[in-house]
Amino acid sequence: MSGATMTSAPVQGVGGGEAPALDPMKFREVLGHYPTGVVVVTGIADDGAPVGMVIGSFTSVSLDPPIVAYLPSKTSRSFARLRESETFCVNVLGADQEHLCRLFAGGGGDKFADLEWTPTPGGAPILPGAVAWIECTLREVLDGGDHYIVLGDTTALGVQNPAPPLLFFQGGYGRFTHGSLAMPGGVDFIRSVQSAELLRDRLEELARKFSAQCDVAVPDGREGVLVFSASRGVSRTAGTLIGARLPIVAPIQPLLVDGSTVSEEEWTATGLDAEARSQAIEQLARVRERGWSLVLQGEMCEADLEDAVRRYSQQPRTPASDRDFIGKVAAMAPQREPESISPDEVYDVLYIAVPVQDSCGRTALTLKLSQLPGGVKGTEVLAWIEELQRAAQECSEQLTACDRHVEPGA
């Protein structure tokens, strides 16, 4: 195979005719439905500097002898330097190492500057926190179209961090979860749900007072979960979105971006373009400064938003469904977080939300008012915000009191 000359012939279609050429973007989209692991291949270039590149096409080839392969792009400048190294190391990234993936996928700069890497027996860098590492000597580089097929003889390997790996699927990153081990919600999540139940009377009173709907969402990892809903003072279960999970990603759920749940960097790492990301960061700064979030009515009304949430919650979660949902809510950007509410202007409010802090100052849950009357002056909107914040403060005090009665270790 190493000495073979590779040629391409016309693809024969049904009936012996020549098949039409494939659209490269369509090819990428369809093949993107097959998940792959993410690795960083590292080595030492001729000038003695460490070099590394992200690879999504890595595979084992042979057990005896132990051979692996990875497929770098022919235009990759990183591979041009990595090819100088007789020894390379394949670092299997963990699900929590998306930041490393983005670091090595970016261009320019010393990517090893702040990394305390360790060498393999042959000297190639092992990245900190990588799930596993495989050291290889270069065996052969083959032609693979617009990529090379790099074969390596495995000389050493090990598991460094037995954690779930980082996966690439449908153009996005994710993690593997074993179905039999998947249980939504940890201790903090369960306590927050219990807290929402304790606040039922106050929340029903709030919904009744404003003839509106009052919802409670609780953070769980990198998602917000709807756990309570009252409409016009009556708690609702049937026909609602109780249990619906939404990602805590820009531009939605800014109140849950408090560092303890999701950081600003994680919130904005959603593939937004530079303009949309800048706008989301500005809106997040406004929310943090004033302590409330507000979205005005626009092209997407309350019913449209609820329908989008229902569709998103009822279908399997994939990067494609995430992008579709986030794209819909991102289109509401002009209506999100207005710079100010003028007392004399007239507003149609889609919803208002405020955070409820626990005894440690973290956002334990959020209160949201929706289905509010339209065409109201700013003075009334500001009154809604003030009342909602007052309720949040009362809820926070109640949570703190409950925490004080919980014995340590209970």
mmCIF file of C-alpha atoms in Angstrom:
data_model
loop_
_atom_site.group_PDB
_atom_site.id
_atom_site.type_symbol
_atom_site.label_atom_id
_atom_site.label_comp_id
_atom_site.label_asym_id
_atom_site.label_seq_id
_atom_site.Cartn_x
_atom_site.Cartn_y
_atom_site.Cartn_z
ATOM 1 C CA MET A 1 0.000 0.000 0.000
ATOM 2 C CA SER A 2 2.857 2.359 0.784
ATOM 3 C CA GLY A 3 4.129 2.251 -2.770
ATOM 4 C CA ALA A 4 0.769 2.327 -4.481
ATOM 5 C CA THR A 5 -0.244 5.186 -6.720
ATOM 6 C CA MET A 6 -3.662 6.529 -5.767
ATOM 7 C CA THR A 7 -5.975 7.658 -8.565
ATOM 8 C CA SER A 8 -9.596 8.749 -8.514
ATOM 9 C CA ALA A 9 -12.163 7.485 -10.995
ATOM 10 C CA PRO A 10 -15.638 8.836 -11.722
ATOM 11 C CA VAL A 11 -18.199 7.514 -9.254
ATOM 12 C CA GLN A 12 -20.665 5.232 -11.007
ATOM 13 C CA GLY A 13 -24.301 5.905 -10.262
ATOM 14 C CA VAL A 14 -27.315 3.610 -10.536
ATOM 15 C CA GLY A 15 -27.508 2.087 -14.009
ATOM 16 C CA GLY A 16 -23.814 2.668 -14.743
ATOM 17 C CA GLY A 17 -24.042 6.422 -15.314
ATOM 18 C CA GLU A 18 -21.687 8.873 -13.694
ATOM 19 C CA ALA A 19 -23.059 10.058 -10.342
ATOM 20 C CA PRO A 20 -23.221 13.791 -9.685
ATOM 21 C CA ALA A 21 -20.429 15.249 -7.577
ATOM 22 C CA LEU A 22 -21.123 15.420 -3.853
ATOM 23 C CA ASP A 23 -21.505 18.770 -2.144
ATOM 24 C CA PRO A 24 -18.597 18.946 0.377
ATOM 25 C CA MET A 25 -20.752 20.741 2.951
ATOM 26 C CA LYS A 26 -23.455 18.068 2.644
ATOM 27 C CA PHE A 27 -20.787 15.393 3.027
ATOM 28 C CA ARG A 28 -19.524 17.065 6.205
ATOM 29 C CA GLU A 29 -23.054 17.510 7.595
ATOM 30 C CA VAL A 30 -24.071 13.877 7.100
ATOM 31 C CA LEU A 31 -20.781 12.423 8.366
ATOM 32 C CA GLY A 32 -21.076 14.777 11.335
ATOM 33 C CA HIS A 33 -23.903 12.564 12.625
ATOM 34 C CA TYR A 34 -21.286 9.961 13.474
ATOM 35 C CA PRO A 35 -19.644 10.970 16.773
ATOM 36 C CA THR A 36 -15.868 10.991 17.095
ATOM 37 C CA GLY A 37 -13.503 11.423 19.984
ATOM 38 C CA VAL A 38 -11.263 14.482 20.193
ATOM 39 C CA VAL A 39 -7.498 14.190 20.623
ATOM 40 C CA VAL A 40 -4.522 16.507 20.600
ATOM 41 C CA VAL A 41 -1.473 15.051 18.850
ATOM 42 C CA THR A 42 1.776 16.454 20.243
ATOM 43 C CA GLY A 43 5.457 16.211 19.477
ATOM 44 C CA ILE A 44 8.767 18.081 19.538
ATOM 45 C CA ALA A 45 9.702 19.987 16.364
ATOM 46 C CA ASP A 46 13.235 20.229 14.982
ATOM 47 C CA ASP A 47 13.801 23.516 16.802
ATOM 48 C CA GLY A 48 13.105 21.803 20.153
ATOM 49 C CA ALA A 49 9.747 23.512 20.735
ATOM 50 C CA PRO A 50 6.630 21.488 21.588
ATOM 51 C CA VAL A 51 3.907 21.443 18.944
ATOM 52 C CA GLY A 52 0.350 20.128 18.982
ATOM 53 C CA MET A 53 -2.825 20.002 16.914
ATOM 54 C CA VAL A 54 -6.456 18.980 17.414
ATOM 55 C CA ILE A 55 -7.563 15.865 15.553
ATOM 56 C CA GLY A 56 -11.096 14.535 15.221
ATOM 57 C CA SER A 57 -10.145 11.579 13.024
ATOM 58 C CA PHE A 58 -8.100 9.198 15.157
ATOM 59 C CA THR A 59 -8.420 5.425 15.176
ATOM 60 C CA SER A 60 -6.742 2.180 16.119
ATOM 61 C CA VAL A 61 -5.605 0.247 13.043
ATOM 62 C CA SER A 62 -3.946 -2.957 14.189
ATOM 63 C CA LEU A 63 -3.602 -4.910 17.435
ATOM 64 C CA ASP A 64 -0.610 -6.991 16.348
ATOM 65 C CA PRO A 65 1.494 -5.011 15.743
ATOM 66 C CA PRO A 66 -0.150 -2.135 17.679
ATOM 67 C CA ILE A 67 -0.722 0.597 15.091
ATOM 68 C CA VAL A 68 -2.858 3.741 15.300
ATOM 69 C CA ALA A 69 -3.645 6.440 12.747
ATOM 70 C CA TYR A 70 -4.716 10.072 12.643
ATOM 71 C CA LEU A 71 -5.726 12.220 9.689
ATOM 72 C CA PRO A 72 -4.431 15.826 9.583
ATOM 73 C CA SER A 73 -5.329 18.303 6.873
ATOM 74 C CA LYS A 74 -2.692 18.764 4.172
ATOM 75 C CA THR A 75 -2.878 22.521 4.682
ATOM 76 C CA SER A 76 -2.169 22.317 8.432
ATOM 77 C CA ARG A 77 0.892 24.338 9.461
ATOM 78 C CA SER A 78 0.911 22.534 12.808
ATOM 79 C CA PHE A 79 1.255 19.172 11.068
ATOM 80 C CA ALA A 80 4.068 20.524 8.903
ATOM 81 C CA ARG A 81 6.029 21.032 12.151
ATOM 82 C CA LEU A 82 4.698 17.931 13.885
ATOM 83 C CA ARG A 83 5.905 15.843 10.935
ATOM 84 C CA GLU A 84 9.465 16.764 11.931
ATOM 85 C CA SER A 85 9.092 14.695 15.115
ATOM 86 C CA GLU A 86 9.877 10.985 14.902
ATOM 87 C CA THR A 87 7.841 10.451 18.086
ATOM 88 C CA PHE A 88 4.349 11.773 18.652
ATOM 89 C CA CYS A 89 1.798 11.458 21.445
ATOM 90 C CA VAL A 90 -1.976 11.163 21.054
ATOM 91 C CA ASN A 91 -3.719 12.850 24.026
ATOM 92 C CA VAL A 92 -7.353 11.791 24.494
ATOM 93 C CA LEU A 93 -9.220 14.840 25.817
ATOM 94 C CA GLY A 94 -11.727 14.639 28.648
ATOM 95 C CA ALA A 95 -15.273 16.003 28.473
ATOM 96 C CA ASP A 96 -14.213 18.937 30.669
ATOM 97 C CA GLN A 97 -11.281 19.891 28.416
ATOM 98 C CA GLU A 98 -13.089 21.744 25.650
ATOM 99 C CA HIS A 99 -10.917 24.747 26.545
ATOM 100 C CA LEU A 100 -7.800 22.744 25.586
ATOM 101 C CA CYS A 101 -9.444 21.748 22.329
ATOM 102 C CA ARG A 102 -10.135 25.391 21.480
ATOM 103 C CA LEU A 103 -6.608 26.389 22.546
ATOM 104 C CA PHE A 104 -4.936 23.952 20.160
ATOM 105 C CA ALA A 105 -7.473 24.545 17.396
ATOM 106 C CA GLY A 106 -6.685 28.266 17.398
ATOM 107 C CA GLY A 107 -3.904 29.834 15.421
ATOM 108 C CA GLY A 108 -0.772 31.608 16.638
ATOM 109 C CA GLY A 109 0.775 31.998 20.058
ATOM 110 C CA ASP A 110 2.633 29.568 22.293
ATOM 111 C CA LYS A 111 -0.058 27.030 23.144
ATOM 112 C CA PHE A 112 2.168 25.313 25.704
ATOM 113 C CA ALA A 113 3.058 28.517 27.585
ATOM 114 C CA ASP A 114 0.740 27.908 30.546
ATOM 115 C CA LEU A 115 0.578 24.097 30.406
ATOM 116 C CA GLU A 116 2.546 21.952 32.848
ATOM 117 C CA TRP A 117 2.958 19.022 30.500
ATOM 118 C CA THR A 118 5.046 15.918 31.135
ATOM 119 C CA PRO A 119 7.074 14.006 28.527
ATOM 120 C CA THR A 120 6.438 10.491 27.275
ATOM 121 C CA PRO A 121 9.431 8.114 27.381
ATOM 122 C CA GLY A 122 10.257 9.426 23.893
ATOM 123 C CA GLY A 123 9.866 13.082 24.912
ATOM 124 C CA ALA A 124 6.497 14.034 23.359
ATOM 125 C CA PRO A 125 4.180 16.152 25.568
ATOM 126 C CA ILE A 126 1.460 14.524 27.668
ATOM 127 C CA LEU A 127 -1.185 17.173 28.366
ATOM 128 C CA PRO A 128 -2.383 17.709 31.944
ATOM 129 C CA GLY A 129 -5.710 16.057 32.718
ATOM 130 C CA ALA A 130 -5.907 14.059 29.468
ATOM 131 C CA VAL A 131 -7.942 10.874 29.782
ATOM 132 C CA ALA A 132 -5.257 8.736 28.138
ATOM 133 C CA TRP A 133 -2.047 9.054 26.113
ATOM 134 C CA ILE A 134 -0.544 6.922 23.353
ATOM 135 C CA GLU A 135 3.089 7.410 22.346
ATOM 136 C CA CYS A 136 4.032 6.383 18.810
ATOM 137 C CA THR A 137 6.902 6.446 16.394
ATOM 138 C CA LEU A 138 6.095 7.599 12.879
ATOM 139 C CA ARG A 139 5.535 4.589 10.626
ATOM 140 C CA GLU A 140 4.210 6.039 7.371
ATOM 141 C CA VAL A 141 2.363 9.000 5.873
ATOM 142 C CA LEU A 142 -0.167 8.108 3.175
ATOM 143 C CA ASP A 143 -2.254 10.152 0.760
ATOM 144 C CA GLY A 144 -5.879 10.564 1.875
ATOM 145 C CA GLY A 145 -7.377 13.135 -0.494
ATOM 146 C CA ASP A 146 -7.221 16.558 1.140
ATOM 147 C CA HIS A 147 -5.852 14.879 4.302
ATOM 148 C CA TYR A 148 -2.885 12.695 5.128
ATOM 149 C CA ILE A 149 -3.237 9.303 6.795
ATOM 150 C CA VAL A 150 -0.505 9.159 9.424
ATOM 151 C CA LEU A 151 0.312 5.690 10.771
ATOM 152 C CA GLY A 152 2.161 5.271 14.043
ATOM 153 C CA ASP A 153 3.680 2.294 15.850
ATOM 154 C CA THR A 154 2.614 2.392 19.502
ATOM 155 C CA THR A 155 5.587 2.315 21.872
ATOM 156 C CA ALA A 156 4.010 3.331 25.213
ATOM 157 C CA LEU A 157 0.605 4.288 26.526
ATOM 158 C CA GLY A 158 -1.389 4.817 29.688
ATOM 159 C CA VAL A 159 -4.617 6.026 31.297
ATOM 160 C CA GLN A 160 -4.028 9.260 33.172
ATOM 161 C CA ASN A 161 -7.553 10.357 34.098
ATOM 162 C CA PRO A 162 -10.341 7.731 33.769
ATOM 163 C CA ALA A 163 -13.089 10.257 32.990
ATOM 164 C CA PRO A 164 -15.666 10.601 30.174
ATOM 165 C CA PRO A 165 -14.041 11.690 26.894
ATOM 166 C CA LEU A 166 -14.791 14.799 24.862
ATOM 167 C CA LEU A 167 -16.915 13.990 21.808
ATOM 168 C CA PHE A 168 -17.498 15.864 18.560
ATOM 169 C CA PHE A 169 -20.963 15.418 17.066
ATOM 170 C CA GLN A 170 -23.043 17.415 14.560
ATOM 171 C CA GLY A 171 -20.507 20.237 14.642
ATOM 172 C CA GLY A 172 -20.571 20.587 18.435
ATOM 173 C CA TYR A 173 -18.868 19.205 21.526
ATOM 174 C CA GLY A 174 -20.457 16.957 24.150
ATOM 175 C CA ARG A 175 -19.881 14.056 26.490
ATOM 176 C CA PHE A 176 -20.814 10.391 26.812
ATOM 177 C CA THR A 177 -23.379 9.442 29.451
ATOM 178 C CA HIS A 178 -24.161 5.804 30.204
ATOM 179 C CA GLY A 179 -27.950 5.461 30.195
ATOM 180 C CA SER A 180 -28.102 3.224 33.260
ATOM 181 C CA LEU A 181 -26.007 5.705 35.222
ATOM 182 C CA ALA A 182 -27.798 8.876 34.143
ATOM 183 C CA MET A 183 -29.725 10.465 36.974
ATOM 184 C CA PRO A 184 -30.758 14.096 36.604
ATOM 185 C CA GLY A 185 -29.930 16.411 39.448
ATOM 186 C CA GLY A 186 -27.496 16.269 42.323
ATOM 187 C CA VAL A 187 -27.914 17.206 45.976
ATOM 188 C CA ASP A 188 -27.967 20.965 45.280
ATOM 189 C CA PHE A 189 -30.560 20.487 42.552
ATOM 190 C CA ILE A 190 -32.839 18.408 44.797
ATOM 191 C CA ARG A 191 -32.588 20.967 47.611
ATOM 192 C CA SER A 192 -33.467 23.774 45.207
ATOM 193 C CA VAL A 193 -36.524 21.861 43.984
ATOM 194 C CA GLN A 194 -37.601 21.325 47.588
ATOM 195 C CA SER A 195 -37.104 25.044 48.221
ATOM 196 C CA ALA A 196 -39.396 25.921 45.322
ATOM 197 C CA GLU A 197 -42.112 23.815 46.906
ATOM 198 C CA LEU A 198 -41.681 25.670 50.219
ATOM 199 C CA LEU A 199 -42.236 28.948 48.357
ATOM 200 C CA ARG A 200 -45.440 27.805 46.663
ATOM 201 C CA ASP A 201 -47.823 30.129 48.543
ATOM 202 C CA ARG A 202 -45.716 33.242 47.876
ATOM 203 C CA LEU A 203 -45.356 32.414 44.189
ATOM 204 C CA GLU A 204 -49.067 31.727 43.741
ATOM 205 C CA GLU A 205 -49.796 35.056 45.437
ATOM 206 C CA LEU A 206 -47.440 36.796 43.008
ATOM 207 C CA ALA A 207 -49.107 35.221 39.968
ATOM 208 C CA ARG A 208 -52.552 36.137 41.290
ATOM 209 C CA LYS A 209 -51.589 39.746 42.075
ATOM 210 C CA PHE A 210 -50.397 40.479 38.533
ATOM 211 C CA SER A 211 -52.806 38.119 36.708
ATOM 212 C CA ALA A 212 -49.698 36.574 35.236
ATOM 213 C CA GLN A 213 -47.720 33.353 35.169
ATOM 214 C CA CYS A 214 -44.930 32.782 37.679
ATOM 215 C CA ASP A 215 -42.292 30.135 36.907
ATOM 216 C CA VAL A 216 -39.344 28.851 38.907
ATOM 217 C CA ALA A 217 -36.204 27.477 37.246
ATOM 218 C CA VAL A 218 -33.390 25.698 39.069
ATOM 219 C CA PRO A 219 -29.810 25.295 37.795
ATOM 220 C CA ASP A 220 -28.594 21.736 37.274
ATOM 221 C CA GLY A 221 -25.109 21.577 35.828
ATOM 222 C CA ARG A 222 -25.136 23.560 32.599
ATOM 223 C CA GLU A 223 -28.917 23.532 32.295
ATOM 224 C CA GLY A 224 -31.846 25.336 33.884
ATOM 225 C CA VAL A 225 -34.850 23.171 34.807
ATOM 226 C CA LEU A 226 -38.433 24.448 35.135
ATOM 227 C CA VAL A 227 -39.702 23.022 38.451
ATOM 228 C CA PHE A 228 -42.763 25.136 39.319
ATOM 229 C CA SER A 229 -45.427 27.106 37.495
ATOM 230 C CA ALA A 230 -48.405 29.088 38.780
ATOM 231 C CA SER A 231 -50.886 30.883 36.536
ATOM 232 C CA ARG A 232 -53.247 33.512 37.903
ATOM 233 C CA GLY A 233 -52.553 32.159 41.377
ATOM 234 C CA VAL A 234 -53.141 28.464 40.624
ATOM 235 C CA SER A 235 -50.266 25.944 40.483
ATOM 236 C CA ARG A 236 -50.073 24.194 37.137
ATOM 237 C CA THR A 237 -48.795 20.769 36.115
ATOM 238 C CA ALA A 238 -50.905 19.413 33.263
ATOM 239 C CA GLY A 239 -50.127 20.946 29.898
ATOM 240 C CA THR A 240 -47.109 22.876 31.192
ATOM 241 C CA LEU A 241 -43.388 22.523 30.645
ATOM 242 C CA ILE A 242 -42.575 21.297 34.161
ATOM 243 C CA GLY A 243 -39.286 19.414 33.924
ATOM 244 C CA ALA A 244 -38.218 21.183 30.725
ATOM 245 C CA ARG A 245 -34.441 21.638 30.525
ATOM 246 C CA LEU A 246 -32.802 24.520 28.702
ATOM 247 C CA PRO A 247 -29.071 25.072 28.203
ATOM 248 C CA ILE A 248 -27.391 27.900 30.103
ATOM 249 C CA VAL A 249 -25.789 29.404 27.013
ATOM 250 C CA ALA A 250 -25.698 32.868 25.470
ATOM 251 C CA PRO A 251 -27.966 34.690 25.049
ATOM 252 C CA ILE A 252 -30.440 32.906 27.358
ATOM 253 C CA GLN A 253 -30.557 32.416 31.143
ATOM 254 C CA PRO A 254 -28.020 35.148 32.006
ATOM 255 C CA LEU A 255 -29.107 35.103 35.668
ATOM 256 C CA LEU A 256 -27.550 31.641 36.041
ATOM 257 C CA VAL A 257 -24.131 32.844 34.864
ATOM 258 C CA ASP A 258 -22.685 33.413 38.320
ATOM 259 C CA GLY A 259 -19.402 31.501 38.177
ATOM 260 C CA SER A 260 -20.545 28.768 40.542
ATOM 261 C CA THR A 261 -22.918 27.276 37.960
ATOM 262 C CA VAL A 262 -21.648 28.479 34.590
ATOM 263 C CA SER A 263 -18.836 30.944 33.890
ATOM 264 C CA GLU A 264 -19.036 33.769 31.371
ATOM 265 C CA GLU A 265 -16.537 31.931 29.148
ATOM 266 C CA GLU A 266 -18.687 28.764 29.167
ATOM 267 C CA TRP A 267 -21.850 30.788 28.571
ATOM 268 C CA THR A 268 -20.483 32.458 25.435
ATOM 269 C CA ALA A 269 -18.739 29.343 24.029
ATOM 270 C CA THR A 270 -21.688 28.529 21.762
ATOM 271 C CA GLY A 271 -20.428 29.356 18.287
ATOM 272 C CA LEU A 272 -21.850 32.896 18.259
ATOM 273 C CA ASP A 273 -20.295 35.251 15.751
ATOM 274 C CA ALA A 274 -18.206 38.138 17.095
ATOM 275 C CA GLU A 275 -21.055 40.672 16.947
ATOM 276 C CA ALA A 276 -23.591 38.400 18.673
ATOM 277 C CA ARG A 277 -21.059 37.423 21.335
ATOM 278 C CA SER A 278 -20.210 41.063 22.040
ATOM 279 C CA GLN A 279 -23.906 41.916 22.298
ATOM 280 C CA ALA A 280 -24.534 38.993 24.677
ATOM 281 C CA ILE A 281 -21.658 40.087 26.932
ATOM 282 C CA GLU A 282 -23.016 43.652 27.048
ATOM 283 C CA GLN A 283 -26.470 42.341 27.970
ATOM 284 C CA LEU A 284 -24.978 40.085 30.640
ATOM 285 C CA ALA A 285 -23.179 43.083 32.168
ATOM 286 C CA ARG A 286 -26.515 44.954 32.345
ATOM 287 C CA VAL A 287 -28.223 42.014 34.050
ATOM 288 C CA ARG A 288 -25.445 41.713 36.615
ATOM 289 C CA GLU A 289 -25.433 45.425 37.358
ATOM 290 C CA ARG A 290 -29.162 45.829 37.979
ATOM 291 C CA GLY A 291 -30.026 42.317 39.218
ATOM 292 C CA TRP A 292 -32.892 41.512 36.849
ATOM 293 C CA SER A 293 -33.477 40.272 33.313
ATOM 294 C CA LEU A 294 -36.182 41.537 30.960
ATOM 295 C CA VAL A 295 -37.221 40.623 27.416
ATOM 296 C CA LEU A 296 -39.734 42.625 25.385
ATOM 297 C CA GLN A 297 -42.303 41.266 22.959
ATOM 298 C CA GLY A 298 -41.026 41.015 19.401
ATOM 299 C CA GLU A 299 -41.629 38.782 16.416
ATOM 300 C CA MET A 300 -41.605 35.783 18.765
ATOM 301 C CA CYS A 301 -44.571 36.021 21.120
ATOM 302 C CA GLU A 302 -45.155 34.077 24.338
ATOM 303 C CA ALA A 303 -46.913 31.214 22.530
ATOM 304 C CA ASP A 304 -44.108 30.937 19.961
ATOM 305 C CA LEU A 305 -41.460 30.862 22.679
ATOM 306 C CA GLU A 306 -43.329 28.225 24.685
ATOM 307 C CA ASP A 307 -43.755 26.129 21.538
ATOM 308 C CA ALA A 308 -40.013 26.392 20.799
ATOM 309 C CA VAL A 309 -39.204 25.355 24.379
ATOM 310 C CA ARG A 310 -41.625 22.423 24.186
ATOM 311 C CA ARG A 311 -40.170 21.189 20.901
ATOM 312 C CA TYR A 312 -36.640 21.523 22.209
ATOM 313 C CA SER A 313 -37.442 19.712 25.477
ATOM 314 C CA GLN A 314 -39.320 16.829 23.893
ATOM 315 C CA GLN A 315 -36.779 15.855 21.250
ATOM 316 C CA PRO A 316 -33.407 14.160 21.861
ATOM 317 C CA ARG A 317 -30.718 16.667 22.791
ATOM 318 C CA THR A 318 -28.101 17.058 20.074
ATOM 319 C CA PRO A 319 -25.742 19.875 19.038
ATOM 320 C CA ALA A 320 -27.985 20.429 16.016
ATOM 321 C CA SER A 321 -31.116 20.856 18.166
ATOM 322 C CA ASP A 322 -29.145 23.161 20.498
ATOM 323 C CA ARG A 323 -28.096 25.370 17.586
ATOM 324 C CA ASP A 324 -31.617 25.462 16.178
ATOM 325 C CA PHE A 325 -33.169 26.500 19.506
ATOM 326 C CA ILE A 326 -30.439 29.000 20.392
ATOM 327 C CA GLY A 327 -30.722 30.473 16.891
ATOM 328 C CA LYS A 328 -34.433 31.098 17.441
ATOM 329 C CA VAL A 329 -34.006 32.811 20.802
ATOM 330 C CA ALA A 330 -30.917 34.681 19.591
ATOM 331 C CA ALA A 331 -33.125 36.291 16.937
ATOM 332 C CA MET A 332 -34.833 38.057 19.847
ATOM 333 C CA ALA A 333 -31.591 39.930 20.654
ATOM 334 C CA PRO A 334 -32.994 43.435 19.917
ATOM 335 C CA GLN A 335 -35.722 42.834 22.519
ATOM 336 C CA ARG A 336 -33.339 41.523 25.202
ATOM 337 C CA GLU A 337 -32.209 43.547 28.192
ATOM 338 C CA PRO A 338 -33.077 47.132 27.134
ATOM 339 C CA GLU A 339 -30.593 49.652 28.469
ATOM 340 C CA SER A 340 -33.288 51.326 30.566
ATOM 341 C CA ILE A 341 -37.013 51.443 31.245
ATOM 342 C CA SER A 342 -38.420 54.926 30.740
ATOM 343 C CA PRO A 343 -41.365 55.657 33.079
ATOM 344 C CA ASP A 344 -43.392 57.407 30.339
ATOM 345 C CA GLU A 345 -42.823 54.951 27.479
ATOM 346 C CA VAL A 346 -45.213 52.098 26.695
ATOM 347 C CA TYR A 347 -43.938 48.508 26.764
ATOM 348 C CA ASP A 348 -45.042 44.990 25.859
ATOM 349 C CA VAL A 349 -43.077 42.717 28.183
ATOM 350 C CA LEU A 350 -42.467 39.085 27.271
ATOM 351 C CA TYR A 351 -41.053 38.205 30.688
ATOM 352 C CA ILE A 352 -39.142 39.500 33.714
ATOM 353 C CA ALA A 353 -36.829 37.315 35.787
ATOM 354 C CA VAL A 354 -34.848 37.799 38.990
ATOM 355 C CA PRO A 355 -32.418 35.546 40.920
ATOM 356 C CA VAL A 356 -32.942 34.042 44.374
ATOM 357 C CA GLN A 357 -29.687 33.669 46.319
ATOM 358 C CA ASP A 358 -28.942 30.911 48.811
ATOM 359 C CA SER A 359 -27.030 31.363 52.085
ATOM 360 C CA CYS A 360 -23.718 31.118 50.179
ATOM 361 C CA GLY A 361 -24.641 33.883 47.740
ATOM 362 C CA ARG A 362 -25.162 31.503 44.807
ATOM 363 C CA THR A 363 -28.173 31.594 42.503
ATOM 364 C CA ALA A 364 -30.353 28.786 43.880
ATOM 365 C CA LEU A 365 -33.265 29.479 41.541
ATOM 366 C CA THR A 366 -34.830 32.161 39.366
ATOM 367 C CA LEU A 367 -38.325 33.654 39.482
ATOM 368 C CA LYS A 368 -39.952 34.625 36.197
ATOM 369 C CA LEU A 369 -43.145 36.556 35.474
ATOM 370 C CA SER A 370 -44.719 36.142 32.033
ATOM 371 C CA GLN A 371 -48.105 36.465 30.283
ATOM 372 C CA LEU A 372 -48.240 40.010 31.627
ATOM 373 C CA PRO A 373 -50.677 42.650 30.334
ATOM 374 C CA GLY A 374 -49.420 44.498 27.253
ATOM 375 C CA GLY A 375 -49.252 48.174 26.419
ATOM 376 C CA VAL A 376 -48.284 49.344 29.908
ATOM 377 C CA LYS A 377 -46.197 52.341 30.908
ATOM 378 C CA GLY A 378 -42.672 52.004 32.205
ATOM 379 C CA THR A 379 -43.807 52.989 35.708
ATOM 380 C CA GLU A 380 -45.861 49.785 35.896
ATOM 381 C CA VAL A 381 -43.026 47.677 34.486
ATOM 382 C CA LEU A 382 -40.682 49.082 37.131
ATOM 383 C CA ALA A 383 -43.304 48.275 39.773
ATOM 384 C CA TRP A 384 -43.414 44.659 38.534
ATOM 385 C CA ILE A 385 -39.633 44.433 38.780
ATOM 386 C CA GLU A 386 -39.619 45.911 42.290
ATOM 387 C CA GLU A 387 -42.303 43.490 43.492
ATOM 388 C CA LEU A 388 -40.552 40.508 41.935
ATOM 389 C CA GLN A 389 -37.267 41.512 43.566
ATOM 390 C CA ARG A 390 -39.037 41.879 46.906
ATOM 391 C CA ALA A 391 -40.436 38.359 46.528
ATOM 392 C CA ALA A 392 -36.979 37.068 45.601
ATOM 393 C CA GLN A 393 -35.514 38.657 48.734
ATOM 394 C CA GLU A 394 -38.200 37.016 50.880
ATOM 395 C CA CYS A 395 -37.512 33.679 49.190
ATOM 396 C CA SER A 396 -33.768 34.115 49.774
ATOM 397 C CA GLU A 397 -34.345 34.814 53.480
ATOM 398 C CA GLN A 398 -36.542 31.734 53.739
ATOM 399 C CA LEU A 399 -33.891 29.581 52.074
ATOM 400 C CA THR A 400 -31.216 30.949 54.413
ATOM 401 C CA ALA A 401 -33.414 30.196 57.435
ATOM 402 C CA CYS A 402 -33.950 26.638 56.172
ATOM 403 C CA ASP A 403 -30.202 26.184 55.665
ATOM 404 C CA ARG A 404 -29.535 27.211 59.261
ATOM 405 C CA HIS A 405 -31.839 24.449 60.494
ATOM 406 C CA VAL A 406 -30.064 21.795 58.471
ATOM 407 C CA GLU A 407 -27.505 20.012 60.629
ATOM 408 C CA PRO A 408 -23.992 19.720 59.214
ATOM 409 C CA GLY A 409 -23.544 16.446 57.341
ATOM 410 C CA ALA A 410 -27.308 15.901 57.044
#
